[in-house]
Amino acid sequence: MRLRNLNMTRDYADDLKLFRTRQSKASIVAVLALALLLPVLLPDDFWLSVLVYAGIFAIGAIGLNLLSGYTGQVSLGHAFFMACGAYTTMMLGTRHELPLPVWLLASAVVGGLVGGIVGPFALRLRGNYLAVISLGLVFLGQHVFENWESLTGGPGGNGSTAPLSLGFLDFNALAVGGRAYTRNQSFFWLVWALVFLSLLIAKNIVRSRPGRAMQAIRDRDVAAQVIGVSLGRYKVGAFVVSSALAAMAGALFATYQQFIAPDSFNLFLSIQFVFMIIVGGIGTVFGSVIGALFAGLLPALVSKYGGSIPFIEQQPGAGGLTVFQVNQIAFGVLIILFLILEPRGLAAVWLRIKAYFRAWPFSY
Amino acid sequence: MKRKNLRWLSAVLSVVALLGAACGGSDDDDAGGDNGNKTLQAAPGFDPAAGVIRLGVISPLTGPVAAIGVPLTAGNRVWFDHINAQGGIAGKYKIELDAKDSQYIPQNAIQRYNEIKNNVVMFAQLLGTPSTNAVLPQLKTDNIVASPASLDAEWVRQPNLLPIGGPYQIQMINAADWLMKEGGGQGKTICTMTQDDVYGQAGQQGVDFAAKELNFTVKTQAKFKGSAPDFTAQVQQLKGAGCQVVFLVSTPTDTGKALGTAAQQGFAPQWIGQSPSYIGALAQSALKDYLARTFYLAGEGSEWGDPAVPGMKPMLDRLRDYQPSQQPDYYFAFGYNQARAVTQVLEKAVELGDLGREGIKRAMEQVGTLTFDGLSGDYKYGPAAEREPPRTSTLFKINPDKPIGIERVKYDYTSDAAKKYTFAEAK
């Protein structure tokens, strides 16, 4: 009979566990239950829509965190990979009306392939140089998509209505057990189910051999190479997985909005992803989700309750800052503040709180 | 149990009321017509108890196209303020506007739409061809009606849209007709310069149609991206092709930049702009002399303050009463007319006894002809396949001494080519 000690890591196996304690298992179950019940408890379209966007971005942010947070490869090209997924869906889902699993997986595969092509640049370039290359991808992508009119509809964009049925489940309007649910409710479940799937994939990558290799590359790539970590395999691999997740987010984004224009996938979107992982917590998996929720809820709160904040204009056109400007300013300011004051993001705050209670009453 | 009794009671009462109405017992004591005794059902955005109808507005209220969005929304407001001052729709339902900023970015338009779609009866304004295209699939899914502040011919046959005014294609056809027959365009090199999106395509379609009908060719088409920083390449392209007439499809900020570049390069063709390409402020800018020499505007209606138009004086009076700070503005008038169209549809919906989404669509089919007291052409409504938009245009030239800098060249005319243009079935 082994004595269970909940507060310490005593051997290597402890580090590898997905759920280290009974509490963590219980909390996962609680979160899942909340996700299942939330659309029923809160059928408000506005908030559901905000949470659906947050879920879509969370999938992309998990991908970026694997690449930048765990492997240390700075990328501003995340919007481009998202666009690849969106337009794969437009091709297969909207035009050829292939079913949901097909276009969703195909988007991930195409995104992964494109990531695999871009990945090798990371073997030659580091830091700022890689950031500039990936920045170029965004503009290259916009140019290509704006001129590929037969697929994208040109700069004016195009409707995107891919089929959303999975067997007897239709995510346009779920009807389960004699009860009908709205599109937003149905989509919420679909998106957050995929968020949990992505979390599981990411968590399993980072707690196993590839994850350790990625972190070694992030911390000291030369040293990692010396001890036998293949830079090529893991850098390109990180690009592939990260882009596949971004593309999956793009596919959901296009289908949820039922319309996309090339301009949707601009530099600001990439910056938003960077914001999410910095605020959420670089180098943590669940931090990506926190960051995406934060990035999604912040503008929503500003636009919903902006009326009670003094310097935001009440009547559009009446002067003062607009909601959009406030968001952009807030994003910039928060990135700076978090990097200076809380570089490990909200996830670190959460872990500190947890540690405090774990060691209570002897927390110093 | 209690609720059942209430339902019975109201059923009995409504039968009695109906019988009363049928027996000619017109004990009507309010302006609600034959609907005076029937309470309307609550619907999204309509609260019969509070007597409020909420309407959505999605418009660029910031950013480069706010020059159009802000006065246009002010036009909406002034008309609805006037209606509210008279008691509201059907004399008893006040209008409330919920205005959201799209910045002329389709993506944002969709998000704003999702924000408020369930709190409004319909959208009194949805500005911009790209934004309208973006929201259209959802309008169809949700069965909501929106009035586009955009004149694409594409809207004419869309059952979920409530367009007003002569489409862009018609503007350009009429302008080309004037150019060929009176404007000295015969034998000149004709080109176009268009915003590279659906809005630009609409104007280009009109010019291409006119080219076929009137036997001229378009030498070159210069395209630019909306809100582009620099127009040198496009101006060089037009200058290099020796263009003497350029049909321009743009928004005001871009017009200023493009014509400024042209003036610097000493390129002065005859410009013919589609109605959203111009704004009064341009006639007060450093460009005014260049504009007065070269620029013509294809639009609708008449000059600001024209006493011959019956609807003009009431509009100016209401502007003075409700929004005195608003300068004379072409888009203000459009917004005012748009709100007027929406009001006519809402009145009909109340008369038919349903402000729900189906009810609004039914009202559009049965409203007949929308009229604007001469401020905009009459628009014949009915089932979407039978709508007939006005095909008249007015050609203006620039005169900085006029209220919004435009002076009539040819007023309210319909060319033969414009009569031939057919509006495609909705996709």
PDB file of N, CA and C in Angstrom, chain A residues 45-46 49 53 142 146-147 149 153 155-156 159-161 183-184 253 256-261 263-264 303-304 313 315-317 322 324-325, chain B residues 61-62 70 77 99-101 103 105-108 110-112 114-119 130 133-135 137-138 141 196-198 201 223 225:
ATOM      1  N   ASP A  45     -28.370  34.226 -27.448  1.00  0.00           N
ATOM      2  CA  ASP A  45     -27.586  34.114 -28.679  1.00  0.00           C
ATOM      3  C   ASP A  45     -26.292  34.899 -28.650  1.00  0.00           C
ATOM      4  N   PHE A  46     -26.346  36.070 -28.039  1.00  0.00           N
ATOM      5  CA  PHE A  46     -25.154  36.927 -28.039  1.00  0.00           C
ATOM      6  C   PHE A  46     -24.010  36.248 -27.302  1.00  0.00           C
ATOM      7  N   SER A  49     -22.781  33.093 -28.993  1.00  0.00           N
ATOM      8  CA  SER A  49     -21.981  33.420 -30.157  1.00  0.00           C
ATOM      9  C   SER A  49     -20.564  33.813 -29.738  1.00  0.00           C
ATOM     10  N   TYR A  53     -17.146  31.694 -30.788  1.00  0.00           N
ATOM     11  CA  TYR A  53     -15.921  32.286 -31.345  1.00  0.00           C
ATOM     12  C   TYR A  53     -14.725  31.980 -30.439  1.00  0.00           C
ATOM     13  N   GLN A 142      -3.180  36.487 -48.315  1.00  0.00           N
ATOM     14  CA  GLN A 142      -4.249  37.431 -48.669  1.00  0.00           C
ATOM     15  C   GLN A 142      -4.235  37.712 -50.163  1.00  0.00           C
ATOM     16  N   GLU A 146      -7.289  36.640 -52.523  1.00  0.00           N
ATOM     17  CA  GLU A 146      -8.058  37.719 -53.136  1.00  0.00           C
ATOM     18  C   GLU A 146      -8.147  37.546 -54.647  1.00  0.00           C
ATOM     19  N   ASN A 147      -7.157  36.880 -55.222  1.00  0.00           N
ATOM     20  CA  ASN A 147      -7.155  36.748 -56.682  1.00  0.00           C
ATOM     21  C   ASN A 147      -7.650  35.401 -57.175  1.00  0.00           C
ATOM     22  N   GLU A 149     -10.465  34.024 -57.506  1.00  0.00           N
ATOM     23  CA  GLU A 149     -11.870  34.407 -57.347  1.00  0.00           C
ATOM     24  C   GLU A 149     -12.836  33.246 -57.459  1.00  0.00           C
ATOM     25  N   GLY A 153     -14.289  34.024 -54.152  1.00  0.00           N
ATOM     26  CA  GLY A 153     -15.188  35.136 -54.443  1.00  0.00           C
ATOM     27  C   GLY A 153     -14.450  36.457 -54.453  1.00  0.00           C
ATOM     28  N   PRO A 155     -12.062  39.712 -53.257  1.00  0.00           N
ATOM     29  CA  PRO A 155     -12.022  40.498 -52.017  1.00  0.00           C
ATOM     30  C   PRO A 155     -13.385  40.621 -51.341  1.00  0.00           C
ATOM     31  N   GLY A 156     -14.463  40.499 -52.131  1.00  0.00           N
ATOM     32  CA  GLY A 156     -15.795  40.648 -51.554  1.00  0.00           C
ATOM     33  C   GLY A 156     -16.209  39.460 -50.704  1.00  0.00           C
ATOM     34  N   GLY A 159     -20.077  33.213 -49.603  1.00  0.00           N
ATOM     35  CA  GLY A 159     -20.851  32.465 -48.619  1.00  0.00           C
ATOM     36  C   GLY A 159     -20.204  31.109 -48.378  1.00  0.00           C
ATOM     37  N   SER A 160     -20.378  30.589 -47.178  1.00  0.00           N
ATOM     38  CA  SER A 160     -19.731  29.324 -46.859  1.00  0.00           C
ATOM     39  C   SER A 160     -20.676  28.502 -45.997  1.00  0.00           C
ATOM     40  N   THR A 161     -21.371  27.584 -46.646  1.00  0.00           N
ATOM     41  CA  THR A 161     -22.390  26.816 -45.930  1.00  0.00           C
ATOM     42  C   THR A 161     -22.113  25.329 -46.104  1.00  0.00           C
ATOM     43  N   ARG A 183     -29.199  26.934 -33.544  1.00  0.00           N
ATOM     44  CA  ARG A 183     -27.929  26.743 -34.227  1.00  0.00           C
ATOM     45  C   ARG A 183     -26.768  27.084 -33.305  1.00  0.00           C
ATOM     46  N   ASN A 184     -26.920  28.179 -32.558  1.00  0.00           N
ATOM     47  CA  ASN A 184     -25.831  28.589 -31.675  1.00  0.00           C
ATOM     48  C   ASN A 184     -25.561  27.556 -30.592  1.00  0.00           C
ATOM     49  N   PHE A 253     -14.607  28.275 -38.252  1.00  0.00           N
ATOM     50  CA  PHE A 253     -14.849  29.716 -38.359  1.00  0.00           C
ATOM     51  C   PHE A 253     -15.682  30.019 -39.605  1.00  0.00           C
ATOM     52  N   TYR A 256     -19.213  28.514 -39.256  1.00  0.00           N
ATOM     53  CA  TYR A 256     -20.066  29.193 -38.276  1.00  0.00           C
ATOM     54  C   TYR A 256     -20.568  30.526 -38.819  1.00  0.00           C
ATOM     55  N   GLN A 257     -19.676  31.273 -39.445  1.00  0.00           N
ATOM     56  CA  GLN A 257     -20.074  32.601 -39.943  1.00  0.00           C
ATOM     57  C   GLN A 257     -20.909  32.519 -41.211  1.00  0.00           C
ATOM     58  N   GLN A 258     -20.806  31.413 -41.918  1.00  0.00           N
ATOM     59  CA  GLN A 258     -21.472  31.219 -43.208  1.00  0.00           C
ATOM     60  C   GLN A 258     -21.000  32.198 -44.266  1.00  0.00           C
ATOM     61  N   PHE A 259     -19.883  32.843 -43.999  1.00  0.00           N
ATOM     62  CA  PHE A 259     -19.318  33.788 -44.971  1.00  0.00           C
ATOM     63  C   PHE A 259     -17.883  34.071 -44.578  1.00  0.00           C
ATOM     64  N   ILE A 260     -16.987  34.102 -45.543  1.00  0.00           N
ATOM     65  CA  ILE A 260     -15.640  34.592 -45.225  1.00  0.00           C
ATOM     66  C   ILE A 260     -15.095  35.406 -46.383  1.00  0.00           C
ATOM     67  N   ALA A 261     -14.303  36.385 -46.052  1.00  0.00           N
ATOM     68  CA  ALA A 261     -13.590  37.180 -47.037  1.00  0.00           C
ATOM     69  C   ALA A 261     -12.105  37.040 -46.716  1.00  0.00           C
ATOM     70  N   ASP A 263      -9.984  39.085 -46.379  1.00  0.00           N
ATOM     71  CA  ASP A 263      -9.579  40.112 -45.431  1.00  0.00           C
ATOM     72  C   ASP A 263      -9.782  39.695 -43.965  1.00  0.00           C
ATOM     73  N   SER A 264     -10.602  38.653 -43.751  1.00  0.00           N
ATOM     74  CA  SER A 264     -10.804  38.193 -42.370  1.00  0.00           C
ATOM     75  C   SER A 264      -9.500  37.690 -41.771  1.00  0.00           C
ATOM     76  N   SER A 303     -18.407  45.950 -25.591  1.00  0.00           N
ATOM     77  CA  SER A 303     -19.495  46.407 -26.459  1.00  0.00           C
ATOM     78  C   SER A 303     -20.841  46.339 -25.742  1.00  0.00           C
ATOM     79  N   LYS A 304     -20.954  45.408 -24.792  1.00  0.00           N
ATOM     80  CA  LYS A 304     -22.229  45.248 -24.107  1.00  0.00           C
ATOM     81  C   LYS A 304     -22.408  46.323 -23.032  1.00  0.00           C
ATOM     82  N   GLU A 313     -17.717  56.118 -26.527  1.00  0.00           N
ATOM     83  CA  GLU A 313     -18.863  56.854 -27.056  1.00  0.00           C
ATOM     84  C   GLU A 313     -20.161  56.069 -26.903  1.00  0.00           C
ATOM     85  N   GLN A 315     -23.310  57.151 -28.349  1.00  0.00           N
ATOM     86  CA  GLN A 315     -23.944  57.152 -29.665  1.00  0.00           C
ATOM     87  C   GLN A 315     -22.838  57.041 -30.702  1.00  0.00           C
ATOM     88  N   PRO A 316     -22.904  56.050 -31.583  1.00  0.00           N
ATOM     89  CA  PRO A 316     -21.861  55.977 -32.598  1.00  0.00           C
ATOM     90  C   PRO A 316     -21.790  57.289 -33.372  1.00  0.00           C
ATOM     91  N   GLY A 317     -20.590  57.727 -33.630  1.00  0.00           N
ATOM     92  CA  GLY A 317     -20.423  58.964 -34.375  1.00  0.00           C
ATOM     93  C   GLY A 317     -20.430  60.193 -33.494  1.00  0.00           C
ATOM     94  N   THR A 322     -14.233  54.395 -30.038  1.00  0.00           N
ATOM     95  CA  THR A 322     -15.210  53.382 -30.392  1.00  0.00           C
ATOM     96  C   THR A 322     -14.842  52.086 -29.692  1.00  0.00           C
ATOM     97  N   PHE A 324     -14.327  49.302 -31.006  1.00  0.00           N
ATOM     98  CA  PHE A 324     -13.255  48.627 -31.725  1.00  0.00           C
ATOM     99  C   PHE A 324     -11.892  49.193 -31.345  1.00  0.00           C
ATOM    100  N   GLN A 325     -11.825  50.520 -31.258  1.00  0.00           N
ATOM    101  CA  GLN A 325     -10.555  51.139 -30.873  1.00  0.00           C
ATOM    102  C   GLN A 325     -10.175  50.744 -29.458  1.00  0.00           C
TER     103      GLN A 325
ATOM    104  N   LEU B  61     -19.706  53.408 -38.701  1.00  0.00           N
ATOM    105  CA  LEU B  61     -19.819  54.657 -37.940  1.00  0.00           C
ATOM    106  C   LEU B  61     -18.438  55.181 -37.570  1.00  0.00           C
ATOM    107  N   THR B  62     -17.411  54.348 -37.816  1.00  0.00           N
ATOM    108  CA  THR B  62     -16.031  54.833 -37.689  1.00  0.00           C
ATOM    109  C   THR B  62     -15.276  54.316 -38.911  1.00  0.00           C
ATOM    110  N   VAL B  70     -22.305  57.787 -41.067  1.00  0.00           N
ATOM    111  CA  VAL B  70     -22.813  58.660 -39.996  1.00  0.00           C
ATOM    112  C   VAL B  70     -23.984  59.526 -40.471  1.00  0.00           C
ATOM    113  N   ARG B  77     -32.446  58.361 -38.301  1.00  0.00           N
ATOM    114  CA  ARG B  77     -32.925  58.852 -37.000  1.00  0.00           C
ATOM    115  C   ARG B  77     -33.928  59.983 -37.139  1.00  0.00           C
ATOM    116  N   ALA B  99     -28.073  50.957 -33.107  1.00  0.00           N
ATOM    117  CA  ALA B  99     -27.064  51.149 -34.145  1.00  0.00           C
ATOM    118  C   ALA B  99     -25.730  50.543 -33.739  1.00  0.00           C
ATOM    119  N   LYS B 100     -25.177  49.734 -34.624  1.00  0.00           N
ATOM    120  CA  LYS B 100     -23.887  49.082 -34.361  1.00  0.00           C
ATOM    121  C   LYS B 100     -22.896  49.449 -35.474  1.00  0.00           C
ATOM    122  N   ASP B 101     -21.636  49.474 -35.109  1.00  0.00           N
ATOM    123  CA  ASP B 101     -20.588  49.917 -36.029  1.00  0.00           C
ATOM    124  C   ASP B 101     -19.955  48.724 -36.752  1.00  0.00           C
ATOM    125  N   GLN B 103     -17.692  49.346 -39.398  1.00  0.00           N
ATOM    126  CA  GLN B 103     -16.456  49.860 -39.999  1.00  0.00           C
ATOM    127  C   GLN B 103     -16.290  49.478 -41.458  1.00  0.00           C
ATOM    128  N   ILE B 105     -16.398  46.592 -42.620  1.00  0.00           N
ATOM    129  CA  ILE B 105     -15.665  45.331 -42.698  1.00  0.00           C
ATOM    130  C   ILE B 105     -16.697  44.209 -42.580  1.00  0.00           C
ATOM    131  N   PRO B 106     -16.842  43.373 -43.645  1.00  0.00           N
ATOM    132  CA  PRO B 106     -17.898  42.358 -43.653  1.00  0.00           C
ATOM    133  C   PRO B 106     -17.897  41.486 -42.403  1.00  0.00           C
ATOM    134  N   GLN B 107     -16.687  41.098 -42.011  1.00  0.00           N
ATOM    135  CA  GLN B 107     -16.504  40.292 -40.808  1.00  0.00           C
ATOM    136  C   GLN B 107     -17.198  40.913 -39.586  1.00  0.00           C
ATOM    137  N   ASN B 108     -16.974  42.208 -39.399  1.00  0.00           N
ATOM    138  CA  ASN B 108     -17.573  42.897 -38.256  1.00  0.00           C
ATOM    139  C   ASN B 108     -19.084  42.995 -38.411  1.00  0.00           C
ATOM    140  N   ILE B 110     -21.032  40.864 -39.704  1.00  0.00           N
ATOM    141  CA  ILE B 110     -21.622  39.587 -39.282  1.00  0.00           C
ATOM    142  C   ILE B 110     -21.694  39.497 -37.766  1.00  0.00           C
ATOM    143  N   GLN B 111     -20.608  39.912 -37.114  1.00  0.00           N
ATOM    144  CA  GLN B 111     -20.604  39.788 -35.655  1.00  0.00           C
ATOM    145  C   GLN B 111     -21.628  40.720 -35.022  1.00  0.00           C
ATOM    146  N   ARG B 112     -21.734  41.941 -35.545  1.00  0.00           N
ATOM    147  CA  ARG B 112     -22.737  42.876 -35.015  1.00  0.00           C
ATOM    148  C   ARG B 112     -24.135  42.320 -35.262  1.00  0.00           C
ATOM    149  N   ASN B 114     -25.059  39.168 -35.452  1.00  0.00           N
ATOM    150  CA  ASN B 114     -25.341  38.121 -34.476  1.00  0.00           C
ATOM    151  C   ASN B 114     -25.656  38.677 -33.105  1.00  0.00           C
ATOM    152  N   GLU B 115     -25.012  39.818 -32.806  1.00  0.00           N
ATOM    153  CA  GLU B 115     -25.222  40.436 -31.502  1.00  0.00           C
ATOM    154  C   GLU B 115     -26.681  40.836 -31.292  1.00  0.00           C
ATOM    155  N   ILE B 116     -27.287  41.422 -32.333  1.00  0.00           N
ATOM    156  CA  ILE B 116     -28.587  42.043 -32.078  1.00  0.00           C
ATOM    157  C   ILE B 116     -29.749  41.407 -32.830  1.00  0.00           C
ATOM    158  N   LYS B 117     -29.483  40.350 -33.619  1.00  0.00           N
ATOM    159  CA  LYS B 117     -30.546  39.864 -34.506  1.00  0.00           C
ATOM    160  C   LYS B 117     -31.809  39.446 -33.758  1.00  0.00           C
ATOM    161  N   ASN B 118     -31.651  38.944 -32.538  1.00  0.00           N
ATOM    162  CA  ASN B 118     -32.844  38.469 -31.835  1.00  0.00           C
ATOM    163  C   ASN B 118     -33.552  39.547 -31.031  1.00  0.00           C
ATOM    164  N   ASN B 119     -32.984  40.768 -31.056  1.00  0.00           N
ATOM    165  CA  ASN B 119     -33.638  41.858 -30.317  1.00  0.00           C
ATOM    166  C   ASN B 119     -34.263  42.882 -31.248  1.00  0.00           C
ATOM    167  N   PRO B 130     -20.435  44.824 -49.720  1.00  0.00           N
ATOM    168  CA  PRO B 130     -19.740  43.662 -49.147  1.00  0.00           C
ATOM    169  C   PRO B 130     -20.400  43.167 -47.848  1.00  0.00           C
ATOM    170  N   ASN B 133     -23.664  41.352 -48.616  1.00  0.00           N
ATOM    171  CA  ASN B 133     -23.385  40.014 -49.122  1.00  0.00           C
ATOM    172  C   ASN B 133     -22.994  39.063 -48.011  1.00  0.00           C
ATOM    173  N   ALA B 134     -22.256  39.582 -47.040  1.00  0.00           N
ATOM    174  CA  ALA B 134     -21.769  38.741 -45.956  1.00  0.00           C
ATOM    175  C   ALA B 134     -22.907  38.284 -45.056  1.00  0.00           C
ATOM    176  N   VAL B 135     -23.853  39.174 -44.806  1.00  0.00           N
ATOM    177  CA  VAL B 135     -24.922  38.858 -43.853  1.00  0.00           C
ATOM    178  C   VAL B 135     -26.071  38.103 -44.534  1.00  0.00           C
ATOM    179  N   PRO B 137     -26.553  35.281 -46.271  1.00  0.00           N
ATOM    180  CA  PRO B 137     -26.905  33.880 -45.970  1.00  0.00           C
ATOM    181  C   PRO B 137     -27.616  33.712 -44.625  1.00  0.00           C
ATOM    182  N   GLN B 138     -27.172  34.491 -43.645  1.00  0.00           N
ATOM    183  CA  GLN B 138     -27.799  34.374 -42.320  1.00  0.00           C
ATOM    184  C   GLN B 138     -29.187  35.004 -42.311  1.00  0.00           C
ATOM    185  N   THR B 141     -31.338  32.306 -43.482  1.00  0.00           N
ATOM    186  CA  THR B 141     -31.529  31.245 -42.476  1.00  0.00           C
ATOM    187  C   THR B 141     -32.467  31.711 -41.376  1.00  0.00           C
ATOM    188  N   ASP B 196     -12.055  47.169 -55.953  1.00  0.00           N
ATOM    189  CA  ASP B 196     -11.920  45.770 -56.325  1.00  0.00           C
ATOM    190  C   ASP B 196     -12.756  44.870 -55.418  1.00  0.00           C
ATOM    191  N   ASP B 197     -14.060  44.964 -55.538  1.00  0.00           N
ATOM    192  CA  ASP B 197     -14.940  44.063 -54.783  1.00  0.00           C
ATOM    193  C   ASP B 197     -16.319  44.054 -55.446  1.00  0.00           C
ATOM    194  N   VAL B 198     -17.308  43.501 -54.748  1.00  0.00           N
ATOM    195  CA  VAL B 198     -18.648  43.380 -55.347  1.00  0.00           C
ATOM    196  C   VAL B 198     -19.241  44.745 -55.707  1.00  0.00           C
ATOM    197  N   GLN B 201     -17.773  45.776 -58.898  1.00  0.00           N
ATOM    198  CA  GLN B 201     -18.311  44.950 -59.991  1.00  0.00           C
ATOM    199  C   GLN B 201     -19.679  45.455 -60.449  1.00  0.00           C
ATOM    200  N   LYS B 223      -8.264  48.775 -61.247  1.00  0.00           N
ATOM    201  CA  LYS B 223      -8.911  48.357 -59.996  1.00  0.00           C
ATOM    202  C   LYS B 223      -8.067  48.813 -58.817  1.00  0.00           C
ATOM    203  N   LYS B 225      -7.923  48.622 -54.252  1.00  0.00           N
ATOM    204  CA  LYS B 225      -8.491  48.042 -53.048  1.00  0.00           C
ATOM    205  C   LYS B 225      -9.101  49.166 -52.215  1.00  0.00           C
TER     206      LYS B 225
END
